[in-house]
Amino acid sequence: MQPGEGQAFVTFHVAPGPRATFGEVSVEGNAGVSARTSLRGLDFRPGGVYRESRRISTQRLLKRTGVFRTVTVRPDVSDSSRASVPVKVSVQERPFHLIRIGGGYDTEEEFRGSATWGHRNFLGGARSLTMTAKASRILIEGRADLRQPFVADSRTDLGVAAFARRLREPGFHGAQFGGTLGLAREFSERVVGSLQYGQTLIEAGQDTTLFNVRASLLRDTRSPDIFDPRAGAFFVASAEQVFVQRA
C-alpha cells in the first residue's frame, strides 16, 4: 500500500482446478410428465463440458413446452474438487387441460362464437393438442393442432395441423379441407427457423388443390420483461412456393 498516494495494489493468485463436466442429472417435482421427457429437453449431455449458458438454455427449452409453470436447473457445487457436477432439474407442472369459450358481434359476421379445448401433455411426452371450433354467419371452421417437442434434439419441434371450414361470402360459397406438417428449430434464444408443407382442397364449383412449401426465419429482440413488452422488435423473413392443381 501507498497511503500517501491513496493507492493500494492487489495481486490475485489463481489456481485453476480440473475442467468441470455435467454429471448425473435428476428430476424432481414432476407428476404427470415423465422424467424421461424432461431429460429429452436438456441442452447438454452428461459428460460434456460444463457451460453456464447450457444450464440457462435448458431452463428456457423446458419452460417453452408449456407443461411447466416453473423450471429450475441447479448444479451441485458443494464439492469443488469434483470434476463431474451433478445437476438437479426441479419443475412445477401447470394444469394440463385448457378450455376457452368466446363470442361477439360485428356488422360483417354478426353473431360469432368460438370454443377451444386443449391438453398440454396429450398422451405424455409434453405433446400438446389443441382443438378449436368457430362459427358465424359466414364461417364455420374446425381445427386441430398437435405439437411434439424434442424431435431429434431439445431444440426441434414437430407440428401437425388439420382443418375444415365452410365459407358463405358474397360471390363465394364453398368448403376447404387441408393440413400442414412442419418442423421448427431454435438456433438461439432469439432466432427460430421453420419449414412447413401444406395442402388445401377447395371445393367451390371446380375442385382445386393447393400445395405449398414455406420456409421462414424469425429474429425476436423484444424484451422478456412482462412489465415492458413493447421494448425491442421482431423480424421475419419467409419464402413460399405454391403449386395449383385443378380437377
mmCIF file of C-alpha atoms in Angstrom:
data_model
loop_
_atom_site.group_PDB
_atom_site.id
_atom_site.type_symbol
_atom_site.label_atom_id
_atom_site.label_comp_id
_atom_site.label_asym_id
_atom_site.label_seq_id
_atom_site.Cartn_x
_atom_site.Cartn_y
_atom_site.Cartn_z
ATOM 1 C CA MET A 1 0.000 0.000 0.000
ATOM 2 C CA GLN A 2 0.977 3.603 -0.578
ATOM 3 C CA PRO A 3 -1.082 5.617 1.935
ATOM 4 C CA GLY A 4 0.424 8.899 0.857
ATOM 5 C CA GLU A 5 -0.747 8.421 -2.707
ATOM 6 C CA GLY A 6 -4.109 6.875 -1.769
ATOM 7 C CA GLN A 7 -3.412 3.717 -3.733
ATOM 8 C CA ALA A 8 -3.373 0.017 -2.965
ATOM 9 C CA PHE A 9 -2.115 -2.771 -5.190
ATOM 10 C CA VAL A 10 -3.786 -6.173 -5.081
ATOM 11 C CA THR A 11 -2.348 -9.345 -6.569
ATOM 12 C CA PHE A 12 -4.567 -12.351 -7.261
ATOM 13 C CA HIS A 13 -3.127 -15.834 -7.283
ATOM 14 C CA VAL A 14 -5.442 -18.213 -9.122
ATOM 15 C CA ALA A 15 -5.053 -21.982 -9.118
ATOM 16 C CA PRO A 16 -7.390 -23.428 -11.778
ATOM 17 C CA GLY A 17 -8.925 -26.766 -10.929
ATOM 18 C CA PRO A 18 -9.939 -29.543 -13.284
ATOM 19 C CA ARG A 19 -12.299 -28.701 -16.132
ATOM 20 C CA ALA A 20 -15.834 -29.331 -14.901
ATOM 21 C CA THR A 21 -18.268 -31.529 -16.805
ATOM 22 C CA PHE A 22 -22.000 -32.136 -16.486
ATOM 23 C CA GLY A 23 -22.605 -35.106 -14.206
ATOM 24 C CA GLU A 24 -25.635 -37.175 -13.321
ATOM 25 C CA VAL A 25 -28.991 -35.453 -13.851
ATOM 26 C CA SER A 26 -32.026 -35.976 -11.603
ATOM 27 C CA VAL A 27 -35.574 -34.637 -11.940
ATOM 28 C CA GLU A 28 -37.913 -33.672 -9.096
ATOM 29 C CA GLY A 29 -41.385 -32.185 -8.834
ATOM 30 C CA ASN A 30 -42.822 -33.949 -11.877
ATOM 31 C CA ALA A 31 -46.034 -35.957 -11.604
ATOM 32 C CA GLY A 32 -47.781 -36.216 -14.978
ATOM 33 C CA VAL A 33 -44.691 -35.564 -17.113
ATOM 34 C CA SER A 34 -42.158 -38.373 -17.014
ATOM 35 C CA ALA A 35 -38.557 -37.737 -16.014
ATOM 36 C CA ARG A 36 -37.528 -39.203 -19.364
ATOM 37 C CA THR A 37 -39.409 -36.423 -21.171
ATOM 38 C CA SER A 38 -37.698 -33.767 -19.059
ATOM 39 C CA LEU A 39 -34.303 -35.289 -19.787
ATOM 40 C CA ARG A 40 -35.013 -35.106 -23.515
ATOM 41 C CA GLY A 41 -35.231 -31.333 -23.076
ATOM 42 C CA LEU A 42 -31.670 -30.994 -21.787
ATOM 43 C CA ASP A 43 -29.442 -28.708 -23.861
ATOM 44 C CA PHE A 44 -26.399 -30.624 -22.656
ATOM 45 C CA ARG A 45 -25.316 -34.207 -22.188
ATOM 46 C CA PRO A 46 -23.762 -35.769 -19.077
ATOM 47 C CA GLY A 47 -20.020 -35.876 -19.613
ATOM 48 C CA GLY A 48 -19.976 -32.713 -21.718
ATOM 49 C CA VAL A 49 -18.013 -29.638 -20.670
ATOM 50 C CA TYR A 50 -19.977 -27.622 -18.106
ATOM 51 C CA ARG A 51 -21.227 -24.340 -19.530
ATOM 52 C CA GLU A 52 -23.498 -21.956 -17.666
ATOM 53 C CA SER A 53 -25.159 -20.946 -20.942
ATOM 54 C CA ARG A 54 -26.294 -24.563 -21.454
ATOM 55 C CA ARG A 55 -27.852 -24.661 -17.997
ATOM 56 C CA ILE A 56 -29.825 -21.483 -18.688
ATOM 57 C CA SER A 57 -30.952 -22.598 -22.161
ATOM 58 C CA THR A 58 -32.179 -25.904 -20.686
ATOM 59 C CA GLN A 59 -34.490 -23.982 -18.351
ATOM 60 C CA ARG A 60 -35.820 -21.988 -21.296
ATOM 61 C CA LEU A 61 -36.382 -25.029 -23.544
ATOM 62 C CA LEU A 62 -38.255 -26.953 -20.848
ATOM 63 C CA LYS A 63 -40.392 -23.929 -19.957
ATOM 64 C CA ARG A 64 -41.235 -23.396 -23.638
ATOM 65 C CA THR A 65 -43.127 -26.703 -23.807
ATOM 66 C CA GLY A 66 -45.976 -25.129 -21.852
ATOM 67 C CA VAL A 67 -46.398 -28.014 -19.406
ATOM 68 C CA PHE A 68 -44.292 -26.450 -16.641
ATOM 69 C CA ARG A 69 -45.107 -23.393 -14.574
ATOM 70 C CA THR A 70 -41.548 -23.117 -13.279
ATOM 71 C CA VAL A 71 -38.267 -24.809 -14.192
ATOM 72 C CA THR A 72 -35.028 -24.561 -12.225
ATOM 73 C CA VAL A 73 -31.791 -26.294 -13.219
ATOM 74 C CA ARG A 74 -29.344 -26.302 -10.287
ATOM 75 C CA PRO A 75 -25.766 -27.607 -10.325
ATOM 76 C CA ASP A 76 -24.435 -29.193 -7.121
ATOM 77 C CA VAL A 77 -21.141 -27.363 -6.487
ATOM 78 C CA SER A 78 -20.825 -28.344 -2.817
ATOM 79 C CA ASP A 79 -17.640 -30.307 -3.602
ATOM 80 C CA SER A 80 -15.252 -28.026 -5.501
ATOM 81 C CA SER A 81 -12.720 -30.820 -6.020
ATOM 82 C CA ARG A 82 -15.209 -32.862 -8.060
ATOM 83 C CA ALA A 83 -14.827 -32.536 -11.823
ATOM 84 C CA SER A 84 -18.238 -34.043 -12.606
ATOM 85 C CA VAL A 85 -21.015 -31.686 -11.453
ATOM 86 C CA PRO A 86 -24.380 -33.331 -10.615
ATOM 87 C CA VAL A 87 -27.405 -31.388 -11.847
ATOM 88 C CA LYS A 88 -30.922 -31.326 -10.398
ATOM 89 C CA VAL A 89 -33.899 -30.272 -12.533
ATOM 90 C CA SER A 90 -36.792 -29.009 -10.389
ATOM 91 C CA VAL A 91 -40.139 -28.460 -12.122
ATOM 92 C CA GLN A 92 -43.653 -27.395 -11.197
ATOM 93 C CA GLU A 93 -46.326 -28.563 -13.621
ATOM 94 C CA ARG A 94 -49.185 -26.463 -14.940
ATOM 95 C CA PRO A 95 -52.756 -27.769 -15.249
ATOM 96 C CA PHE A 96 -52.769 -29.888 -18.391
ATOM 97 C CA HIS A 97 -56.322 -29.136 -19.562
ATOM 98 C CA LEU A 98 -57.277 -25.888 -21.262
ATOM 99 C CA ILE A 99 -60.786 -24.641 -22.119
ATOM 100 C CA ARG A 100 -61.646 -21.294 -23.717
ATOM 101 C CA ILE A 101 -65.055 -20.025 -24.835
ATOM 102 C CA GLY A 102 -65.633 -16.736 -26.582
ATOM 103 C CA GLY A 103 -68.251 -14.837 -28.543
ATOM 104 C CA GLY A 104 -69.040 -11.490 -30.047
ATOM 105 C CA TYR A 105 -70.893 -9.499 -32.647
ATOM 106 C CA ASP A 106 -69.837 -7.343 -35.577
ATOM 107 C CA THR A 107 -71.579 -5.948 -38.633
ATOM 108 C CA GLU A 108 -69.876 -8.359 -41.059
ATOM 109 C CA GLU A 109 -70.100 -11.736 -39.340
ATOM 110 C CA GLU A 110 -72.905 -10.714 -36.977
ATOM 111 C CA PHE A 111 -73.006 -13.131 -34.044
ATOM 112 C CA ARG A 112 -69.923 -15.321 -33.771
ATOM 113 C CA GLY A 113 -68.599 -17.806 -31.243
ATOM 114 C CA SER A 114 -65.566 -19.955 -30.606
ATOM 115 C CA ALA A 115 -64.592 -22.785 -28.301
ATOM 116 C CA THR A 116 -61.150 -24.260 -27.658
ATOM 117 C CA TRP A 117 -60.143 -27.409 -25.840
ATOM 118 C CA GLY A 118 -56.526 -28.282 -25.253
ATOM 119 C CA HIS A 119 -54.280 -30.741 -23.469
ATOM 120 C CA ARG A 120 -50.693 -29.704 -22.735
ATOM 121 C CA ASN A 121 -49.470 -33.273 -22.166
ATOM 122 C CA PHE A 122 -51.582 -35.295 -24.593
ATOM 123 C CA LEU A 123 -50.661 -38.987 -24.267
ATOM 124 C CA GLY A 124 -47.477 -37.938 -22.447
ATOM 125 C CA GLY A 125 -44.190 -36.682 -23.826
ATOM 126 C CA ALA A 126 -45.112 -32.977 -23.314
ATOM 127 C CA ARG A 127 -47.125 -33.313 -26.516
ATOM 128 C CA SER A 128 -49.801 -30.628 -26.864
ATOM 129 C CA LEU A 129 -53.137 -30.974 -28.662
ATOM 130 C CA THR A 130 -55.480 -28.054 -29.289
ATOM 131 C CA MET A 131 -58.907 -28.326 -30.929
ATOM 132 C CA THR A 132 -60.812 -25.197 -31.931
ATOM 133 C CA ALA A 133 -64.294 -24.627 -33.360
ATOM 134 C CA LYS A 134 -65.585 -21.321 -34.733
ATOM 135 C CA ALA A 135 -68.990 -20.381 -36.122
ATOM 136 C CA SER A 136 -70.570 -17.253 -37.552
ATOM 137 C CA ARG A 137 -72.894 -16.234 -40.353
ATOM 138 C CA ILE A 138 -70.170 -16.571 -42.983
ATOM 139 C CA LEU A 139 -67.725 -19.056 -41.480
ATOM 140 C CA ILE A 140 -67.871 -22.457 -39.838
ATOM 141 C CA GLU A 141 -64.456 -23.913 -39.002
ATOM 142 C CA GLY A 142 -62.902 -26.750 -37.051
ATOM 143 C CA ARG A 143 -59.170 -27.102 -36.476
ATOM 144 C CA ALA A 144 -56.811 -29.434 -34.620
ATOM 145 C CA ASP A 145 -53.152 -28.656 -33.849
ATOM 146 C CA LEU A 146 -50.640 -31.165 -32.487
ATOM 147 C CA ARG A 147 -47.148 -30.151 -31.355
ATOM 148 C CA GLN A 148 -44.395 -32.565 -30.368
ATOM 149 C CA PRO A 149 -41.314 -31.018 -28.746
ATOM 150 C CA PHE A 150 -37.840 -32.535 -28.596
ATOM 151 C CA VAL A 151 -37.848 -34.196 -32.012
ATOM 152 C CA ALA A 152 -34.283 -35.328 -32.830
ATOM 153 C CA ASP A 153 -32.951 -32.945 -30.151
ATOM 154 C CA SER A 154 -34.101 -30.490 -27.499
ATOM 155 C CA ARG A 155 -34.309 -27.553 -29.938
ATOM 156 C CA THR A 156 -36.506 -29.061 -32.674
ATOM 157 C CA ASP A 157 -40.322 -29.333 -32.605
ATOM 158 C CA LEU A 158 -42.748 -31.097 -34.938
ATOM 159 C CA GLY A 159 -46.108 -29.550 -35.732
ATOM 160 C CA VAL A 160 -49.128 -31.160 -37.422
ATOM 161 C CA ALA A 161 -52.437 -29.429 -38.113
ATOM 162 C CA ALA A 162 -55.719 -30.285 -39.867
ATOM 163 C CA PHE A 163 -58.678 -28.051 -40.619
ATOM 164 C CA ALA A 164 -62.068 -27.938 -42.305
ATOM 165 C CA ARG A 165 -64.033 -24.775 -43.000
ATOM 166 C CA ARG A 166 -67.130 -23.687 -44.869
ATOM 167 C CA LEU A 167 -67.439 -20.131 -46.180
ATOM 168 C CA ARG A 168 -70.574 -18.236 -47.182
ATOM 169 C CA GLU A 169 -69.434 -14.889 -48.504
ATOM 170 C CA PRO A 170 -70.921 -12.757 -51.286
ATOM 171 C CA GLY A 171 -69.700 -14.266 -54.529
ATOM 172 C CA PHE A 172 -68.169 -17.331 -52.893
ATOM 173 C CA HIS A 173 -69.728 -20.399 -51.315
ATOM 174 C CA GLY A 174 -67.570 -23.410 -50.710
ATOM 175 C CA ALA A 175 -65.583 -25.606 -48.392
ATOM 176 C CA GLN A 176 -61.895 -26.044 -47.666
ATOM 177 C CA PHE A 177 -60.116 -29.045 -46.187
ATOM 178 C CA GLY A 178 -56.426 -29.251 -45.505
ATOM 179 C CA GLY A 179 -53.498 -29.675 -43.209
ATOM 180 C CA THR A 180 -49.881 -28.771 -42.566
ATOM 181 C CA LEU A 181 -46.753 -30.574 -41.456
ATOM 182 C CA GLY A 182 -43.738 -28.648 -40.248
ATOM 183 C CA LEU A 183 -40.529 -28.519 -38.256
ATOM 184 C CA ALA A 184 -39.354 -25.592 -36.146
ATOM 185 C CA ARG A 185 -35.857 -25.254 -34.736
ATOM 186 C CA GLU A 186 -34.470 -22.786 -32.229
ATOM 187 C CA PHE A 187 -30.987 -21.760 -33.348
ATOM 188 C CA SER A 188 -30.534 -19.371 -30.440
ATOM 189 C CA GLU A 189 -32.656 -17.708 -27.778
ATOM 190 C CA ARG A 190 -33.845 -15.114 -30.296
ATOM 191 C CA VAL A 191 -33.645 -16.883 -33.661
ATOM 192 C CA VAL A 192 -36.094 -19.586 -34.786
ATOM 193 C CA GLY A 193 -36.343 -21.181 -38.222
ATOM 194 C CA SER A 194 -39.172 -23.284 -39.625
ATOM 195 C CA LEU A 195 -40.031 -25.373 -42.670
ATOM 196 C CA GLN A 196 -43.652 -26.238 -43.426
ATOM 197 C CA TYR A 197 -45.570 -28.183 -46.056
ATOM 198 C CA GLY A 198 -49.280 -27.599 -46.547
ATOM 199 C CA GLN A 199 -52.094 -28.939 -48.693
ATOM 200 C CA THR A 200 -55.585 -27.485 -49.141
ATOM 201 C CA LEU A 201 -58.548 -28.795 -51.123
ATOM 202 C CA ILE A 202 -61.018 -26.086 -52.162
ATOM 203 C CA GLU A 203 -64.499 -27.276 -53.131
ATOM 204 C CA ALA A 204 -66.283 -24.462 -54.940
ATOM 205 C CA GLY A 205 -67.643 -25.434 -58.321
ATOM 206 C CA GLN A 206 -64.392 -26.769 -59.751
ATOM 207 C CA ASP A 207 -62.268 -28.532 -57.141
ATOM 208 C CA THR A 208 -58.808 -27.025 -56.674
ATOM 209 C CA THR A 209 -55.904 -28.356 -54.617
ATOM 210 C CA LEU A 210 -53.153 -26.066 -53.362
ATOM 211 C CA PHE A 211 -49.731 -27.406 -52.363
ATOM 212 C CA ASN A 212 -47.357 -25.030 -50.635
ATOM 213 C CA VAL A 213 -43.898 -25.148 -49.090
ATOM 214 C CA ARG A 214 -42.886 -22.335 -46.754
ATOM 215 C CA ALA A 215 -39.550 -21.560 -45.085
ATOM 216 C CA SER A 216 -39.200 -18.765 -42.550
ATOM 217 C CA LEU A 217 -36.698 -17.278 -40.145
ATOM 218 C CA LEU A 218 -37.707 -15.219 -37.115
ATOM 219 C CA ARG A 219 -35.461 -12.974 -35.048
ATOM 220 C CA ASP A 220 -37.111 -11.670 -31.889
ATOM 221 C CA THR A 221 -35.333 -8.920 -29.961
ATOM 222 C CA ARG A 222 -38.297 -7.969 -27.791
ATOM 223 C CA SER A 223 -37.659 -7.611 -24.096
ATOM 224 C CA PRO A 224 -38.860 -10.552 -21.979
ATOM 225 C CA ASP A 225 -39.876 -8.062 -19.279
ATOM 226 C CA ILE A 226 -43.621 -8.569 -18.842
ATOM 227 C CA PHE A 227 -43.909 -5.020 -17.463
ATOM 228 C CA ASP A 228 -42.449 -3.511 -20.660
ATOM 229 C CA PRO A 229 -43.272 -5.874 -23.535
ATOM 230 C CA ARG A 230 -43.093 -3.068 -26.096
ATOM 231 C CA ALA A 231 -39.289 -2.797 -25.932
ATOM 232 C CA GLY A 232 -37.458 -4.344 -28.884
ATOM 233 C CA ALA A 233 -38.727 -5.656 -32.211
ATOM 234 C CA PHE A 234 -39.075 -8.823 -34.230
ATOM 235 C CA PHE A 235 -38.102 -9.533 -37.834
ATOM 236 C CA VAL A 236 -39.466 -12.255 -40.102
ATOM 237 C CA ALA A 237 -38.089 -13.407 -43.438
ATOM 238 C CA SER A 238 -40.013 -16.049 -45.369
ATOM 239 C CA ALA A 239 -40.228 -17.671 -48.783
ATOM 240 C CA GLU A 240 -43.167 -19.681 -50.092
ATOM 241 C CA GLN A 241 -43.805 -21.733 -53.210
ATOM 242 C CA VAL A 242 -47.385 -22.631 -54.149
ATOM 243 C CA PHE A 243 -48.492 -25.242 -56.683
ATOM 244 C CA VAL A 244 -52.059 -25.395 -58.015
ATOM 245 C CA GLN A 245 -53.852 -28.489 -59.291
ATOM 246 C CA ARG A 246 -57.352 -28.267 -60.756
ATOM 247 C CA ALA A 247 -59.699 -31.237 -61.076
#
